[in-house]
PDB file of C-alpha atoms in Angstrom:
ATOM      1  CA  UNK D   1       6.205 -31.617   7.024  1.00 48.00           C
ATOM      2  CA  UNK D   2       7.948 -28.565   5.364  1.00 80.00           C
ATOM      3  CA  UNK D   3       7.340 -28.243   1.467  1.00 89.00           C
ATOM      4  CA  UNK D   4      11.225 -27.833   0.838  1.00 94.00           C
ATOM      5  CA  UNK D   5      13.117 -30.106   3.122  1.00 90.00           C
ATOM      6  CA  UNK D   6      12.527 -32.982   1.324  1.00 93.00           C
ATOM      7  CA  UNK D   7      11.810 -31.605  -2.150  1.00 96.00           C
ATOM      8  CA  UNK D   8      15.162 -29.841  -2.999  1.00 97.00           C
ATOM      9  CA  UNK D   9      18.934 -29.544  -2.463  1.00 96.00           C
ATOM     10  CA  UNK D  10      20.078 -25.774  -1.822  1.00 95.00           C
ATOM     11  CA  UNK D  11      23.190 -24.075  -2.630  1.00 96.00           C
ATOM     12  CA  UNK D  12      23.871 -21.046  -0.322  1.00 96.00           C
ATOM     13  CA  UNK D  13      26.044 -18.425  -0.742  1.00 96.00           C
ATOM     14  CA  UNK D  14      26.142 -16.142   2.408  1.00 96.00           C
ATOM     15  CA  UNK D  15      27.881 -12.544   2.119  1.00 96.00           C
ATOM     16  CA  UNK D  16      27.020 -10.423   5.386  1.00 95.00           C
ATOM     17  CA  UNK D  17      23.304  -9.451   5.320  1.00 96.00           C
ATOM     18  CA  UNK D  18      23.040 -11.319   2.063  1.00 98.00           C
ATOM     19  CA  UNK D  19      21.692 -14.743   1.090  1.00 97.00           C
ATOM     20  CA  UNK D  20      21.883 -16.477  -2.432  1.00 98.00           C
ATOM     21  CA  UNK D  21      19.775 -19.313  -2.320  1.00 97.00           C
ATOM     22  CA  UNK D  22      20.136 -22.007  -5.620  1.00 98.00           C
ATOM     23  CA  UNK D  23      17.132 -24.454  -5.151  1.00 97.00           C
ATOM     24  CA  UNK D  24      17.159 -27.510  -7.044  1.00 97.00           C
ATOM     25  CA  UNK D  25      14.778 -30.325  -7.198  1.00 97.00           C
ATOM     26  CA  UNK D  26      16.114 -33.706  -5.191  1.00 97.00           C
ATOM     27  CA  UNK D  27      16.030 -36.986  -7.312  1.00 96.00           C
ATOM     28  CA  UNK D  28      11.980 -38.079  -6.391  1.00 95.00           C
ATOM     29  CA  UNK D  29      11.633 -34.912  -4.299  1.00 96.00           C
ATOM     30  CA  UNK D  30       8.797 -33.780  -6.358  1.00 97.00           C
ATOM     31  CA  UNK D  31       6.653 -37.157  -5.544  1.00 96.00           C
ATOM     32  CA  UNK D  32       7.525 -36.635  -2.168  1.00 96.00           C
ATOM     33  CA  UNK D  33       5.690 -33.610  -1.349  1.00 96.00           C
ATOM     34  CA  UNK D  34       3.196 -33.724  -4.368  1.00 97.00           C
ATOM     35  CA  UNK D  35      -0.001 -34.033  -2.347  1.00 95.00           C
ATOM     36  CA  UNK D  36       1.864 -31.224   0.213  1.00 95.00           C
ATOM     37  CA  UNK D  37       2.084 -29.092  -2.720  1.00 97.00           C
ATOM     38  CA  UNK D  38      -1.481 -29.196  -3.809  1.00 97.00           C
ATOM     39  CA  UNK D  39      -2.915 -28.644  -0.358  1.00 96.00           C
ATOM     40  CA  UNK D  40      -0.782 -25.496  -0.391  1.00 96.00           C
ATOM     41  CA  UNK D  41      -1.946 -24.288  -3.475  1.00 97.00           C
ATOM     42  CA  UNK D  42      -5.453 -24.783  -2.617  1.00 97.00           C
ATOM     43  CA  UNK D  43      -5.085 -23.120   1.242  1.00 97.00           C
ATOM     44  CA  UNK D  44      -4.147 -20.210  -1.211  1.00 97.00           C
ATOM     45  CA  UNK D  45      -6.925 -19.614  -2.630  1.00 97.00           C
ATOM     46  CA  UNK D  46      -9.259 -20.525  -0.624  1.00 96.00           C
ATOM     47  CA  UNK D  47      -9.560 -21.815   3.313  1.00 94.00           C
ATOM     48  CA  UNK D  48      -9.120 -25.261   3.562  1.00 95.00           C
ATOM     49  CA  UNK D  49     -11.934 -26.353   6.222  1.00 95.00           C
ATOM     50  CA  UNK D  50     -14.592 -24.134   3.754  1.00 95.00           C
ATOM     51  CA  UNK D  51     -13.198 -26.271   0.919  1.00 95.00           C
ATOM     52  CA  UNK D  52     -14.000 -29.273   3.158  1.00 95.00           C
ATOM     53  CA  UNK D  53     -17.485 -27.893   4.384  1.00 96.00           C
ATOM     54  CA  UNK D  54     -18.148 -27.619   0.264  1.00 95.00           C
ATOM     55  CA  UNK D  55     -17.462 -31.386   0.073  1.00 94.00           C
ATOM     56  CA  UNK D  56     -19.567 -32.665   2.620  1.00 95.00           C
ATOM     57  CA  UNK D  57     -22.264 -30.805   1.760  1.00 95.00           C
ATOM     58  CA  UNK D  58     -22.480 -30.470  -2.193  1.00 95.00           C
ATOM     59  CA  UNK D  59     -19.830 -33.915  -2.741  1.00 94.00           C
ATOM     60  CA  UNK D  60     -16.251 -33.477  -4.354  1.00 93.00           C
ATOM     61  CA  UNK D  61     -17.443 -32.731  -7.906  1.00 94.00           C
ATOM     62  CA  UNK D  62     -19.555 -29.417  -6.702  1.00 95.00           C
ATOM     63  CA  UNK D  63     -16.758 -28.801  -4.540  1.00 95.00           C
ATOM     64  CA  UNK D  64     -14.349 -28.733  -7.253  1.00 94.00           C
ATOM     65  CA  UNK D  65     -15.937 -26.470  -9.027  1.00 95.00           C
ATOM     66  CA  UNK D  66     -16.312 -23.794  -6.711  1.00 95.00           C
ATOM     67  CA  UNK D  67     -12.378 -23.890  -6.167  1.00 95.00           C
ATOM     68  CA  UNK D  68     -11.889 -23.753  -9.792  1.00 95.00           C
ATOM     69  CA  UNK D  69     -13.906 -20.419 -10.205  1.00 95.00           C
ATOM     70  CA  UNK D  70     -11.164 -18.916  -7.947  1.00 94.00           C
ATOM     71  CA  UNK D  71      -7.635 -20.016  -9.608  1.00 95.00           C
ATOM     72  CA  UNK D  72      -6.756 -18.770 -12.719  1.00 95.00           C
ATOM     73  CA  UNK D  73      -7.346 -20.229 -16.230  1.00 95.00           C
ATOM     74  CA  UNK D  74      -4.429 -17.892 -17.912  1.00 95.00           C
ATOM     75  CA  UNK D  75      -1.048 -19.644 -18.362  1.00 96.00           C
ATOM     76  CA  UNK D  76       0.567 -16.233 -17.040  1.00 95.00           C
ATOM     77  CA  UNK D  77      -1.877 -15.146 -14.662  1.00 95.00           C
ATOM     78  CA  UNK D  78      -0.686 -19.206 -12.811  1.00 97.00           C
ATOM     79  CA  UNK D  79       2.732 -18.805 -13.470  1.00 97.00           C
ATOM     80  CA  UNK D  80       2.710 -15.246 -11.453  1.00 96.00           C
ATOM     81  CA  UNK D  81       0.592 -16.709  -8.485  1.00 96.00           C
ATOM     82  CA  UNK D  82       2.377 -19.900  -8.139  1.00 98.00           C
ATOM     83  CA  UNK D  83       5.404 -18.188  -8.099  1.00 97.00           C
ATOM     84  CA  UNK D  84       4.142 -16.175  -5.207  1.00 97.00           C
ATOM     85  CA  UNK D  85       2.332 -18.915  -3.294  1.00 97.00           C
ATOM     86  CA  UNK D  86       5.731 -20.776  -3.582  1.00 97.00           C
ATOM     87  CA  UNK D  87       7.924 -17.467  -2.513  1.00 97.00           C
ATOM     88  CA  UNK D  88       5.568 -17.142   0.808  1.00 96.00           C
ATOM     89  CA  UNK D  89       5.850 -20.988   1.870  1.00 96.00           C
ATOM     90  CA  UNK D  90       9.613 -20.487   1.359  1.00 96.00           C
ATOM     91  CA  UNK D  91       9.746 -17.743   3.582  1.00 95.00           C
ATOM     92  CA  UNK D  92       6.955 -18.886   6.430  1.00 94.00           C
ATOM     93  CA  UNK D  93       9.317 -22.135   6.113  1.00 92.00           C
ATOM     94  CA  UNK D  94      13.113 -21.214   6.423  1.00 92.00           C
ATOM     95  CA  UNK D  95      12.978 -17.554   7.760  1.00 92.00           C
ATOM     96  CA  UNK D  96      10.398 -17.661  10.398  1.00 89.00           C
ATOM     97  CA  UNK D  97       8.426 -15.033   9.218  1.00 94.00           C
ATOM     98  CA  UNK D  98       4.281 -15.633   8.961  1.00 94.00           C
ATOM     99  CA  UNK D  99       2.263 -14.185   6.273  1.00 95.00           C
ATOM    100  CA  UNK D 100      -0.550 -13.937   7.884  1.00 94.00           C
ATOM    101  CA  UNK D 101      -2.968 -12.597   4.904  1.00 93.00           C
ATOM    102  CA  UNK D 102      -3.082 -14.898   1.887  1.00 94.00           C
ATOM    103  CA  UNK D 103      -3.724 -12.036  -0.685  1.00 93.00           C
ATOM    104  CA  UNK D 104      -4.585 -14.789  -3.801  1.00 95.00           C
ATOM    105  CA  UNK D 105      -8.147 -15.126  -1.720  1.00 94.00           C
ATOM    106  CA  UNK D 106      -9.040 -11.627  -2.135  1.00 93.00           C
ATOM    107  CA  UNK D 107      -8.251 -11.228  -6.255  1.00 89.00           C
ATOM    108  CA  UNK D 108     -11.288  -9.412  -7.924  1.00 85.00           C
ATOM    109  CA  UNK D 109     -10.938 -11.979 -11.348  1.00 87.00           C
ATOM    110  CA  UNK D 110      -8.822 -15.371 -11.103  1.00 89.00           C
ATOM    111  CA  UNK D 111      -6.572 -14.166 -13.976  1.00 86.00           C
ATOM    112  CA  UNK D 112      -5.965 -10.366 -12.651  1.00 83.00           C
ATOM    113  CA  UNK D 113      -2.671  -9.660 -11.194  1.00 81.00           C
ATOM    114  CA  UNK D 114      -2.822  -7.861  -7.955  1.00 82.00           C
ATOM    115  CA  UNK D 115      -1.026  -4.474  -7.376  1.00 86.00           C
ATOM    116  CA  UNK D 116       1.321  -4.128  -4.143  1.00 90.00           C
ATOM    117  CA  UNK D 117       4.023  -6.186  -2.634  1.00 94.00           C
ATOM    118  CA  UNK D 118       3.799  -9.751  -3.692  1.00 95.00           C
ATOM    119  CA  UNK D 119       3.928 -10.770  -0.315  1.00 95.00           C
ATOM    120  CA  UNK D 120       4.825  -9.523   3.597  1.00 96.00           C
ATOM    121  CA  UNK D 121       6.138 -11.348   6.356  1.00 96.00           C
ATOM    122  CA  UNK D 122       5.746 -10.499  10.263  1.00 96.00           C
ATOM    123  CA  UNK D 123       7.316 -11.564  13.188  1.00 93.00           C
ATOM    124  CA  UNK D 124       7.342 -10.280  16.762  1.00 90.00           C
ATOM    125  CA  UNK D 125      10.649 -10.779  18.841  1.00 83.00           C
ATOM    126  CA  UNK D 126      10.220 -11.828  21.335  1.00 79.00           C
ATOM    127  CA  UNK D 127      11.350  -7.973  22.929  1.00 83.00           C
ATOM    128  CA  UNK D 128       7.877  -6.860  21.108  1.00 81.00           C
ATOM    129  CA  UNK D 129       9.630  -5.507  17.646  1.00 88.00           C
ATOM    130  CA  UNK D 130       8.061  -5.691  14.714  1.00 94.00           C
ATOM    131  CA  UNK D 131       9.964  -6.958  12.290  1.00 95.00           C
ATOM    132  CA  UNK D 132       8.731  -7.012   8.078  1.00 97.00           C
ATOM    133  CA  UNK D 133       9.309  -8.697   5.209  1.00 98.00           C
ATOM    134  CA  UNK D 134       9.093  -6.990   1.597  1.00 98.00           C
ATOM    135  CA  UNK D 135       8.696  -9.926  -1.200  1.00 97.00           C
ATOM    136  CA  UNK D 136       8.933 -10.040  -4.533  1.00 97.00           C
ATOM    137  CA  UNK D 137       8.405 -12.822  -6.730  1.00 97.00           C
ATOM    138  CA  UNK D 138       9.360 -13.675 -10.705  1.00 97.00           C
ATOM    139  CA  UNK D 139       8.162 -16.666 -12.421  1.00 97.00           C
ATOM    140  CA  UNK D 140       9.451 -17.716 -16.359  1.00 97.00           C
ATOM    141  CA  UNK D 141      10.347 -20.157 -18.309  1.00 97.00           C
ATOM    142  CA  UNK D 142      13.471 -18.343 -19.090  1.00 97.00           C
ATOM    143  CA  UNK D 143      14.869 -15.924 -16.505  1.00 97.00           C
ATOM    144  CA  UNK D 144      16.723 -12.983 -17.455  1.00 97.00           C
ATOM    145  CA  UNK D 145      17.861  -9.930 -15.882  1.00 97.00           C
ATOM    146  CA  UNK D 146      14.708  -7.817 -17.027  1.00 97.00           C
ATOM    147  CA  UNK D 147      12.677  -9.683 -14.688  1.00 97.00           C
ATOM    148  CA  UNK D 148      15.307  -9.202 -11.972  1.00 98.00           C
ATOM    149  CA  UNK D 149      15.802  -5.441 -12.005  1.00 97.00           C
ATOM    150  CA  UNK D 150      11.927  -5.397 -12.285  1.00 97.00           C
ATOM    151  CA  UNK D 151      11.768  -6.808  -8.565  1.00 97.00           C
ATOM    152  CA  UNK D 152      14.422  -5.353  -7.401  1.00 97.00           C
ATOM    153  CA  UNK D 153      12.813  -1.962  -8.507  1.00 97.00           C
ATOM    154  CA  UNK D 154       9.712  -2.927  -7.050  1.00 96.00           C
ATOM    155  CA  UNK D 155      11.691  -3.777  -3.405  1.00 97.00           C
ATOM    156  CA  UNK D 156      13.358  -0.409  -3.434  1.00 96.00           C
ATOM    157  CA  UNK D 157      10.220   1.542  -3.990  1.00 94.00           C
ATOM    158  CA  UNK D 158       8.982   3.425  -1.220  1.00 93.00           C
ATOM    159  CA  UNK D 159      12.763   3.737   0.781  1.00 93.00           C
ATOM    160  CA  UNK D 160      12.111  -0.074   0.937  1.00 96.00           C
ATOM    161  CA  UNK D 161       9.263  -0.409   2.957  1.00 96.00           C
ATOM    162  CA  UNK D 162       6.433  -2.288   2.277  1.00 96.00           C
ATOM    163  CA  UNK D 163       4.444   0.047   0.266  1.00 95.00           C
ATOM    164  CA  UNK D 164       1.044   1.201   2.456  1.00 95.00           C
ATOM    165  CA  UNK D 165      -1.717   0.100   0.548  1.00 95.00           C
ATOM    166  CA  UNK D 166      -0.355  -3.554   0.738  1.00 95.00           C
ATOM    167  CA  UNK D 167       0.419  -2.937   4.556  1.00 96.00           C
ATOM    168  CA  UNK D 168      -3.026  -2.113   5.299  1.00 96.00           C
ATOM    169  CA  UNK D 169      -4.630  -4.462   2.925  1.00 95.00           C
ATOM    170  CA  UNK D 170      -3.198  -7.014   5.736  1.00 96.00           C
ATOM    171  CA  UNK D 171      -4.100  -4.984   8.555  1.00 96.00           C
ATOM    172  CA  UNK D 172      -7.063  -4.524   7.893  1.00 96.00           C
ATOM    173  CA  UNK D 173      -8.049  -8.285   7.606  1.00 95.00           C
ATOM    174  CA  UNK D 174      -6.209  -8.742  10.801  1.00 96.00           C
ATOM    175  CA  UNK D 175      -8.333  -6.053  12.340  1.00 97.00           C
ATOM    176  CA  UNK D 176     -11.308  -8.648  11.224  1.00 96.00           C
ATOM    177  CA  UNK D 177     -10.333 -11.317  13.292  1.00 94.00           C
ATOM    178  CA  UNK D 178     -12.170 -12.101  16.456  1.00 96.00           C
ATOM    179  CA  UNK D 179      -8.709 -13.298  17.912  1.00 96.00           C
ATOM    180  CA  UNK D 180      -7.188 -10.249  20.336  1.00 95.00           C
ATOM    181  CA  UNK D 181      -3.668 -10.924  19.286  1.00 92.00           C
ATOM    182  CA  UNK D 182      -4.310 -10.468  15.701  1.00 95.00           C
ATOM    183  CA  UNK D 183      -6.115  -7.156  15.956  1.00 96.00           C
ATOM    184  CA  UNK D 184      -3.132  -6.011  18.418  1.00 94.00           C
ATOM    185  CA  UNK D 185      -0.984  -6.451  15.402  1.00 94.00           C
ATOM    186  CA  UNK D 186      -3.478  -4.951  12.841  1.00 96.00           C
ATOM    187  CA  UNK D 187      -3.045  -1.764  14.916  1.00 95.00           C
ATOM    188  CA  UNK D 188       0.385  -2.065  14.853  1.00 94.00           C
ATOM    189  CA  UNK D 189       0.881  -2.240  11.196  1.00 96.00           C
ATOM    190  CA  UNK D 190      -1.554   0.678  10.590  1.00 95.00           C
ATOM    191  CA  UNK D 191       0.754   2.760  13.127  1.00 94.00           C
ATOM    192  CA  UNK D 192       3.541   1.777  11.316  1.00 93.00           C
ATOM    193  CA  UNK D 193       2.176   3.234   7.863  1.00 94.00           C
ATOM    194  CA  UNK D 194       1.019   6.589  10.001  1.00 94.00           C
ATOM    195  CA  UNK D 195       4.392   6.760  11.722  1.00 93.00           C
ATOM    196  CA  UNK D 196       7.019   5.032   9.689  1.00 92.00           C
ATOM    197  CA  UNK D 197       9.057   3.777  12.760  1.00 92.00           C
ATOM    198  CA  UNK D 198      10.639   0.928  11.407  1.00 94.00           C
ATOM    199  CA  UNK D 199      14.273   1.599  10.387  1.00 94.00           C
ATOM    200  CA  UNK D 200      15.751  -0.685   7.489  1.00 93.00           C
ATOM    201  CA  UNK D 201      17.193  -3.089   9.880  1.00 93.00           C
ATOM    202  CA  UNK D 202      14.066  -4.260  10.503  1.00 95.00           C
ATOM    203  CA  UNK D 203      12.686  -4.862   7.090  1.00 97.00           C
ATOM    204  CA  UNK D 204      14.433  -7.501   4.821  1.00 97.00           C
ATOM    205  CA  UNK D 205      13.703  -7.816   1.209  1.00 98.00           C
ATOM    206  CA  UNK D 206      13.307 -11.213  -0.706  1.00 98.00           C
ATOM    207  CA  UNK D 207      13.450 -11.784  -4.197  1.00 98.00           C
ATOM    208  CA  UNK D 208      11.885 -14.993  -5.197  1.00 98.00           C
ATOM    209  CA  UNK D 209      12.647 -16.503  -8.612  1.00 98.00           C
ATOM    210  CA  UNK D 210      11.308 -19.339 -10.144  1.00 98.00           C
ATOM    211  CA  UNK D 211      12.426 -20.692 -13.582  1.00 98.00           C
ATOM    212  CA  UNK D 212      12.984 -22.769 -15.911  1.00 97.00           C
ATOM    213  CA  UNK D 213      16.467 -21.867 -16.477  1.00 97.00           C
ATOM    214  CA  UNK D 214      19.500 -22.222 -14.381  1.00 96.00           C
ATOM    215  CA  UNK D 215      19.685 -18.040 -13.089  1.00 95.00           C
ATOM    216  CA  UNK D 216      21.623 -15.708 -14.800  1.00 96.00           C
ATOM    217  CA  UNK D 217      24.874 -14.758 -13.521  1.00 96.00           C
ATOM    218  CA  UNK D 218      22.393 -11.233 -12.929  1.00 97.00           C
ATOM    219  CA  UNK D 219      20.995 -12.926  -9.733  1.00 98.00           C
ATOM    220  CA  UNK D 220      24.221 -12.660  -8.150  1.00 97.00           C
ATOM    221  CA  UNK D 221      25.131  -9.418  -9.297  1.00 98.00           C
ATOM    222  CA  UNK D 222      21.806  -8.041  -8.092  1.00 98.00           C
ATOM    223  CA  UNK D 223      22.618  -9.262  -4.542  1.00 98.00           C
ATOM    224  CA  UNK D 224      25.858  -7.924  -4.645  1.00 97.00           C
ATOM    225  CA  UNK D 225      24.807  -4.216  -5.330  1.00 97.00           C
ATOM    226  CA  UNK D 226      21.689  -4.512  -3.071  1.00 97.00           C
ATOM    227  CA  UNK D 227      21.413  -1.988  -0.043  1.00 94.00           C
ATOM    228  CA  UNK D 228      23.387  -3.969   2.905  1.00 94.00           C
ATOM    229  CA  UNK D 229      21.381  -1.932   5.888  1.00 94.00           C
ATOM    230  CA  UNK D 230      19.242  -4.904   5.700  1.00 96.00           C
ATOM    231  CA  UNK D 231      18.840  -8.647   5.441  1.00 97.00           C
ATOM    232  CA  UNK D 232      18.653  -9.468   1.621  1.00 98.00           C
ATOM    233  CA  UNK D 233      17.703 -12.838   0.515  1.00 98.00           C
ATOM    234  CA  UNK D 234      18.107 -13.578  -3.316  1.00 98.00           C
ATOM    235  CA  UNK D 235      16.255 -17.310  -4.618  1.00 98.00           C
ATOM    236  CA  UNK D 236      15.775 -19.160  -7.207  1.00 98.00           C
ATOM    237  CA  UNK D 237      13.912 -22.308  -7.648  1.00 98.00           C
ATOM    238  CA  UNK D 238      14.427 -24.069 -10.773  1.00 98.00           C
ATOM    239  CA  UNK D 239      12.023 -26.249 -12.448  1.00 98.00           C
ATOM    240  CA  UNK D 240      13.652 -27.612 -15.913  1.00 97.00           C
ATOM    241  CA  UNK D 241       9.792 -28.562 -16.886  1.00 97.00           C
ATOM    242  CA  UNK D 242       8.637 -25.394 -15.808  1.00 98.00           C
ATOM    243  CA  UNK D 243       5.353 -24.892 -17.935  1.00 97.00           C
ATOM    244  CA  UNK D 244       4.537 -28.880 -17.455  1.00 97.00           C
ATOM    245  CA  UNK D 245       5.099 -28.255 -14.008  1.00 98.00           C
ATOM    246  CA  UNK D 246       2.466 -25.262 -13.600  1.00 98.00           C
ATOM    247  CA  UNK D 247      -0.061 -26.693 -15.613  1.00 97.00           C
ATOM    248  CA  UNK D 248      -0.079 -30.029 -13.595  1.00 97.00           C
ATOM    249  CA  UNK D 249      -0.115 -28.104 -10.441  1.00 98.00           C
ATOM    250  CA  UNK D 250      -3.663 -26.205 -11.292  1.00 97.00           C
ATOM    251  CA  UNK D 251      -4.982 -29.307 -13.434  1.00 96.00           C
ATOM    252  CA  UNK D 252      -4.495 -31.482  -9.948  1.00 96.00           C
ATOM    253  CA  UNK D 253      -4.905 -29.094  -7.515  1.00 96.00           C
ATOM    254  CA  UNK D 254      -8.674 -29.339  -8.438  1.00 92.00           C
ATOM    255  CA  UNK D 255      -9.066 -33.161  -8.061  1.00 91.00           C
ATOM    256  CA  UNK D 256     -10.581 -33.006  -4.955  1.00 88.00           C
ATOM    257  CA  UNK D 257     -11.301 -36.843  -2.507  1.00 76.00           C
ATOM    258  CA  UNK D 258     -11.977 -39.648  -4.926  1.00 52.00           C
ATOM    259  CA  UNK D 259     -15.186 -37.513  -6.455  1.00 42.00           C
TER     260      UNK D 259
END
């Protein structure tokens, strides 16, 4: 079942290439996919059949613990990463992109921010073209347009491609896999850092905002003067009880079986 379907009402505002998206939470939506949620936090930050394996072996209480090591303890540090695991379930969801590396497994301390693009989509056509997505994500309790031109700064960067480190940071753990398919497009991402092929057309930018605040009228007006030689999608997902919210996300995400 798709985390947003049944949690939230959308407003859309569709100009050309662009895309405002206005997410607001449905009357009970949030019960709804509560237990959805967690899982999705927790597949995050660490894979879900080794968090299983832990609690089989060592019972829910040990297995806790060991997920706890990895998420953050730092009210910013969990506002930045749920904003992010939120921004690439949005996009896997409603855009049909896959991010295929879940970077939050791979921080070197729970309440470090990683560098790079805050998240990148693939998808193949079904011609064989590669097609990217550049993400950025913002999470506060109250939004303004600092925060905005900071993403949209970040999505320009680089003629607005997905900046190489963070490209092969995925291919490489692609190139890991034992599965044929995903080291074909390992080796396709690494050519396309060598040989920058990709024209804009074929990678759209995403900024992904969540807040406690309705969005400043800055949002919009960000959209509006974004390049349009590509598909731009502008969100915002707002959470009046944003810090509650976080904090019961990472207290529950933790309570693992009936241990």
């Amino acid at each position: 079942m798709p985390l947003y379907w049944d949690w939230c009402e959308c407003a859309e505002d569709v100009a050309g290439r662009k895309r405002l998206w206005l997410l607001t939470e449905k009357d009970g939506g949030r019960e709804t996919i509560w237990a959805l949620l967690l899982e999705a936090v927790r597949d995050h930050y660490d894979d879900l059949g080794r968090i299983a394996d832990d609690a089989a072996r060592l019972g829910y209480e040990k297995a806790a613990d060991i997920l706890r090591t990895r998420m953050p303890t730092d009210i910013t540090a969990r506002s930045g990463d749920l904003g992010e695991i939120l921004a690439s379930e949005l996009a896997e969801q409603t855009l049909g992109f896959r991010i295929p590396v879940k970077r939050l497994r791979f921080k070197d301390g729970r309440n470090m921010a990683l560098r790079g693009d805050d998240f990148i989509g693939i998808v193949v056509g079904d011609d064989g073209q590669l097609r990217l997505l550049k993400g950025e994500s913002k999470s506060r309790q109250q939004l303004a347009k600092t925060a905005i031109t900071e993403a949209r700064e970040a999505l320009d960067r680089d003629d607005g491609r997905c900046t190489p480190e963070s490209l092969l940071f995925v291919a490489d753990r692609l190139l890991e896999s034992p599965n044929t398919d995903e080291q074909a497009l390992g080796r396709a991402l690494r050519d396309e850092v060598g040989q920058r092929t990709l024209p804009p057309g074929r990678i759209d930018h995403m900024l992904f905002t969540l807040s406690g605040n309705a969005p400043p009228p800055s949002l919009k007006a960000d959209l509006d003067a974004s390049p349009a030689d590509r598909n731009q999608y502008s969100t915002n997902l707002r959470i009046a009880d944003h810090g509650d919210f976080i904090h019961r996300v990472y207290f529950e995400a933790v309570t693992l079986g009936n241990g």
